[in-house]
PDB file of C-alpha atoms in Angstrom:
ATOM      1  CA  MET U 112      21.138 -14.501 -15.218  1.00  0.00           C
ATOM      2  CA  ARG U 113      18.556 -12.380 -17.003  1.00  0.00           C
ATOM      3  CA  GLY U 114      15.690 -14.346 -15.468  1.00  0.00           C
ATOM      4  CA  SER U 115      16.960 -13.669 -11.964  1.00  0.00           C
ATOM      5  CA  MET U 116      17.421  -9.977 -12.760  1.00  0.00           C
ATOM      6  CA  MET U 117      13.793  -9.689 -13.817  1.00  0.00           C
ATOM      7  CA  GLU U 118      12.601 -11.566 -10.740  1.00  0.00           C
ATOM      8  CA  SER U 119      14.445  -9.164  -8.455  1.00  0.00           C
ATOM      9  CA  ARG U 120      12.772  -6.027  -9.867  1.00  0.00           C
ATOM     10  CA  VAL U 121      12.218  -3.457  -7.144  1.00  0.00           C
ATOM     11  CA  LYS U 122       8.545  -3.428  -6.192  1.00  0.00           C
ATOM     12  CA  THR U 123       6.724  -0.098  -6.043  1.00  0.00           C
ATOM     13  CA  VAL U 124       4.325   0.895  -3.268  1.00  0.00           C
ATOM     14  CA  LEU U 125       2.031   3.905  -3.655  1.00  0.00           C
ATOM     15  CA  VAL U 126       1.282   5.391  -0.233  1.00  0.00           C
ATOM     16  CA  VAL U 127      -1.881   7.529  -0.233  1.00  0.00           C
ATOM     17  CA  GLU U 128      -1.869   9.381   3.089  1.00  0.00           C
ATOM     18  CA  ASP U 129      -2.809  12.974   3.922  1.00  0.00           C
ATOM     19  CA  SER U 130      -0.553  13.170   6.986  1.00  0.00           C
ATOM     20  CA  PRO U 131       3.012  13.922   5.831  1.00  0.00           C
ATOM     21  CA  SER U 132       4.505  12.609   9.087  1.00  0.00           C
ATOM     22  CA  GLN U 133       2.666   9.275   8.794  1.00  0.00           C
ATOM     23  CA  ALA U 134       3.529   9.029   5.091  1.00  0.00           C
ATOM     24  CA  ILE U 135       7.226   9.609   5.853  1.00  0.00           C
ATOM     25  CA  THR U 136       7.188   6.960   8.592  1.00  0.00           C
ATOM     26  CA  ILE U 137       5.655   4.409   6.216  1.00  0.00           C
ATOM     27  CA  GLN U 138       7.982   5.458   3.386  1.00  0.00           C
ATOM     28  CA  LEU U 139      11.147   5.076   5.469  1.00  0.00           C
ATOM     29  CA  PHE U 140      10.064   1.670   6.735  1.00  0.00           C
ATOM     30  CA  LEU U 141       9.235   0.410   3.230  1.00  0.00           C
ATOM     31  CA  GLU U 142      12.423   1.817   1.684  1.00  0.00           C
ATOM     32  CA  GLN U 143      14.506   0.077   4.368  1.00  0.00           C
ATOM     33  CA  SER U 144      12.809  -3.147   3.289  1.00  0.00           C
ATOM     34  CA  GLY U 145      13.780  -2.621  -0.360  1.00  0.00           C
ATOM     35  CA  PHE U 146      10.645  -1.054  -1.850  1.00  0.00           C
ATOM     36  CA  LYS U 147      10.399   2.005  -4.089  1.00  0.00           C
ATOM     37  CA  VAL U 148       7.805   4.337  -2.554  1.00  0.00           C
ATOM     38  CA  LEU U 149       5.593   6.954  -4.196  1.00  0.00           C
ATOM     39  CA  TRP U 150       3.443   9.312  -2.114  1.00  0.00           C
ATOM     40  CA  ALA U 151       0.075  10.912  -2.846  1.00  0.00           C
ATOM     41  CA  PRO U 152      -1.376  13.410  -0.320  1.00  0.00           C
ATOM     42  CA  ASP U 153      -5.046  12.563  -1.012  1.00  0.00           C
ATOM     43  CA  GLY U 154      -7.269  10.061  -2.775  1.00  0.00           C
ATOM     44  CA  SER U 155      -7.710  12.138  -5.923  1.00  0.00           C
ATOM     45  CA  VAL U 156      -3.960  12.389  -6.508  1.00  0.00           C
ATOM     46  CA  GLY U 157      -3.643   8.717  -5.544  1.00  0.00           C
ATOM     47  CA  VAL U 158      -6.065   7.666  -8.300  1.00  0.00           C
ATOM     48  CA  LEU U 159      -4.084   9.652 -10.891  1.00  0.00           C
ATOM     49  CA  MET U 160      -0.739   8.281  -9.674  1.00  0.00           C
ATOM     50  CA  ALA U 161      -2.045   4.697  -9.637  1.00  0.00           C
ATOM     51  CA  ASP U 162      -2.999   5.031 -13.306  1.00  0.00           C
ATOM     52  CA  GLU U 163       0.284   6.714 -14.257  1.00  0.00           C
ATOM     53  CA  TYR U 164       2.772   4.544 -12.331  1.00  0.00           C
ATOM     54  CA  LEU U 165       0.872   1.211 -11.960  1.00  0.00           C
ATOM     55  CA  PRO U 166       2.405   0.358  -8.561  1.00  0.00           C
ATOM     56  CA  ASP U 167       2.612  -3.210  -7.267  1.00  0.00           C
ATOM     57  CA  VAL U 168       0.445  -2.328  -4.254  1.00  0.00           C
ATOM     58  CA  ILE U 169      -1.351   0.708  -2.833  1.00  0.00           C
ATOM     59  CA  VAL U 170      -1.340   1.495   0.888  1.00  0.00           C
ATOM     60  CA  MET U 171      -4.129   3.992   1.547  1.00  0.00           C
ATOM     61  CA  ASP U 172      -5.609   5.911   4.445  1.00  0.00           C
ATOM     62  CA  VAL U 173      -9.403   5.874   4.725  1.00  0.00           C
ATOM     63  CA  GLU U 174     -10.080   9.393   5.987  1.00  0.00           C
ATOM     64  CA  MET U 175      -8.573  12.041   3.696  1.00  0.00           C
ATOM     65  CA  PRO U 176      -9.624  15.397   2.243  1.00  0.00           C
ATOM     66  CA  VAL U 177     -10.692  15.873  -1.391  1.00  0.00           C
ATOM     67  CA  MET U 178     -11.417  12.148  -1.964  1.00  0.00           C
ATOM     68  CA  ASP U 179     -11.507   9.585   0.844  1.00  0.00           C
ATOM     69  CA  GLY U 180      -9.964   6.130   0.632  1.00  0.00           C
ATOM     70  CA  PHE U 181     -13.230   4.398  -0.247  1.00  0.00           C
ATOM     71  CA  GLU U 182     -13.938   6.745  -3.173  1.00  0.00           C
ATOM     72  CA  ALA U 183     -10.347   6.382  -4.374  1.00  0.00           C
ATOM     73  CA  CYS U 184     -10.514   2.591  -4.094  1.00  0.00           C
ATOM     74  CA  LYS U 185     -13.750   2.530  -6.111  1.00  0.00           C
ATOM     75  CA  ALA U 186     -12.165   4.657  -8.864  1.00  0.00           C
ATOM     76  CA  ILE U 187      -9.025   2.486  -8.933  1.00  0.00           C
ATOM     77  CA  LYS U 188     -11.004  -0.771  -9.091  1.00  0.00           C
ATOM     78  CA  GLU U 189     -13.262   0.585 -11.878  1.00  0.00           C
ATOM     79  CA  ASN U 190     -10.269   1.459 -14.090  1.00  0.00           C
ATOM     80  CA  PRO U 191      -9.206  -1.591 -16.147  1.00  0.00           C
ATOM     81  CA  ARG U 192      -5.534  -0.464 -15.978  1.00  0.00           C
ATOM     82  CA  THR U 193      -5.493  -0.361 -12.169  1.00  0.00           C
ATOM     83  CA  ALA U 194      -8.235  -2.813 -11.164  1.00  0.00           C
ATOM     84  CA  GLY U 195      -5.777  -5.613 -10.357  1.00  0.00           C
ATOM     85  CA  ILE U 196      -3.547  -3.591  -8.027  1.00  0.00           C
ATOM     86  CA  PRO U 197      -3.888  -4.827  -4.431  1.00  0.00           C
ATOM     87  CA  ILE U 198      -5.060  -2.159  -1.979  1.00  0.00           C
ATOM     88  CA  VAL U 199      -4.285  -2.195   1.737  1.00  0.00           C
ATOM     89  CA  MET U 200      -6.189   0.311   3.872  1.00  0.00           C
ATOM     90  CA  LEU U 201      -4.686   1.915   6.963  1.00  0.00           C
ATOM     91  CA  THR U 202      -7.373   3.164   9.309  1.00  0.00           C
ATOM     92  CA  VAL U 203      -8.238   4.096  12.870  1.00  0.00           C
ATOM     93  CA  ARG U 204     -11.798   2.934  12.144  1.00  0.00           C
ATOM     94  CA  SER U 205     -12.783  -0.604  13.050  1.00  0.00           C
ATOM     95  CA  GLU U 206     -16.566  -0.572  12.714  1.00  0.00           C
ATOM     96  CA  ALA U 207     -18.006  -3.598  10.924  1.00  0.00           C
ATOM     97  CA  ASP U 208     -19.748  -1.447   8.289  1.00  0.00           C
ATOM     98  CA  CYS U 209     -16.420   0.180   7.412  1.00  0.00           C
ATOM     99  CA  LEU U 210     -14.758  -3.219   6.956  1.00  0.00           C
ATOM    100  CA  ILE U 211     -17.693  -4.594   4.953  1.00  0.00           C
ATOM    101  CA  LYS U 212     -17.726  -1.547   2.661  1.00  0.00           C
ATOM    102  CA  GLY U 213     -14.009  -2.026   2.053  1.00  0.00           C
ATOM    103  CA  MET U 214     -14.376  -5.704   1.233  1.00  0.00           C
ATOM    104  CA  GLU U 215     -17.225  -4.925  -1.178  1.00  0.00           C
ATOM    105  CA  LEU U 216     -14.948  -2.434  -2.956  1.00  0.00           C
ATOM    106  CA  GLY U 217     -12.182  -5.019  -3.328  1.00  0.00           C
ATOM    107  CA  ILE U 218      -9.795  -3.888  -0.604  1.00  0.00           C
ATOM    108  CA  ASP U 219      -7.298  -6.671   0.100  1.00  0.00           C
ATOM    109  CA  ASP U 220      -6.618  -5.933   3.769  1.00  0.00           C
ATOM    110  CA  PHE U 221      -7.295  -3.474   6.579  1.00  0.00           C
ATOM    111  CA  ILE U 222      -4.502  -2.540   8.958  1.00  0.00           C
ATOM    112  CA  PRO U 223      -5.245  -0.552  12.115  1.00  0.00           C
ATOM    113  CA  LYS U 224      -3.201   2.599  12.612  1.00  0.00           C
ATOM    114  CA  ASP U 225      -1.232   1.879  15.761  1.00  0.00           C
ATOM    115  CA  PRO U 226       2.418   1.450  16.820  1.00  0.00           C
ATOM    116  CA  PHE U 227       2.489  -2.040  15.242  1.00  0.00           C
ATOM    117  CA  SER U 228       0.978  -1.120  11.871  1.00  0.00           C
ATOM    118  CA  THR U 229       4.303  -1.177   9.989  1.00  0.00           C
ATOM    119  CA  MET U 230       4.983  -4.741  11.164  1.00  0.00           C
ATOM    120  CA  VAL U 231       1.467  -5.812  10.156  1.00  0.00           C
ATOM    121  CA  LEU U 232       1.925  -4.059   6.785  1.00  0.00           C
ATOM    122  CA  MET U 233       5.090  -6.060   6.104  1.00  0.00           C
ATOM    123  CA  GLY U 234       3.214  -9.287   6.857  1.00  0.00           C
ATOM    124  CA  THR U 235       0.460  -8.268   4.448  1.00  0.00           C
ATOM    125  CA  LEU U 236       2.948  -7.388   1.685  1.00  0.00           C
ATOM    126  CA  SER U 237       4.605 -10.765   2.203  1.00  0.00           C
ATOM    127  CA  GLN U 238       1.240 -12.546   1.883  1.00  0.00           C
ATOM    128  CA  LEU U 239       0.584 -10.628  -1.339  1.00  0.00           C
ATOM    129  CA  GLY U 240       3.856 -12.073  -2.708  1.00  0.00           C
ATOM    130  CA  LEU U 241       5.604  -8.714  -3.027  1.00  0.00           C
ATOM    131  CA  PHE U 242       8.920  -9.827  -1.564  1.00  0.00           C
ATOM    132  CA  ASP U 243      11.701 -11.321  -3.667  1.00  0.00           C
ATOM    133  CA  GLN U 244      13.854 -14.054  -2.164  1.00  0.00           C
ATOM    134  CA  GLY U 245      16.159 -12.459   0.374  1.00  0.00           C
ATOM    135  CA  GLN U 246      14.171  -9.225   0.548  1.00  0.00           C
ATOM    136  CA  GLU U 247      12.239 -10.345   3.645  1.00  0.00           C
ATOM    137  CA  ALA U 248      15.466 -11.402   5.330  1.00  0.00           C
ATOM    138  CA  ARG U 249      17.074  -8.056   4.477  1.00  0.00           C
ATOM    139  CA  GLY U 250      14.125  -6.179   5.994  1.00  0.00           C
ATOM    140  CA  ALA U 251      14.206  -8.368   9.103  1.00  0.00           C
ATOM    141  CA  ASP U 252      17.962  -7.876   9.520  1.00  0.00           C
ATOM    142  CA  GLU U 253      17.587  -4.103   9.383  1.00  0.00           C
ATOM    143  CA  LYS U 254      14.866  -4.168  12.053  1.00  0.00           C
ATOM    144  CA  ALA U 255      16.963  -6.320  14.410  1.00  0.00           C
TER     145      ALA U 255
END
């Protein structure tokens, strides 16, 4: 019984997004799928929160004030405590140099900001192994 309790630990997602409305949309979608969600309004706060809370994954916007997503990713990947946390970037940018820069920094996936981005995000989180058994089904049931 204890083993199954540990396996079903609620996974934490840190959302780093300067737009409160977009952050809330992502947060509600993730919470409905069984995730605990933390929110940082810019890259600088995101770096601090990543180190403090050690989330299971970070979903981050690219273009933000104070510190953009690339700078934040670099800082997170250079910190031994946070270097192993997967990072998924949400962006309206699709230029090759943007994608290459992200890959060089260790970003795990890029998701375009569009009406389907939450569905793509769930697929990415599934590929990263962040769903417990039954969690994917629960999220799918709630969307149906």
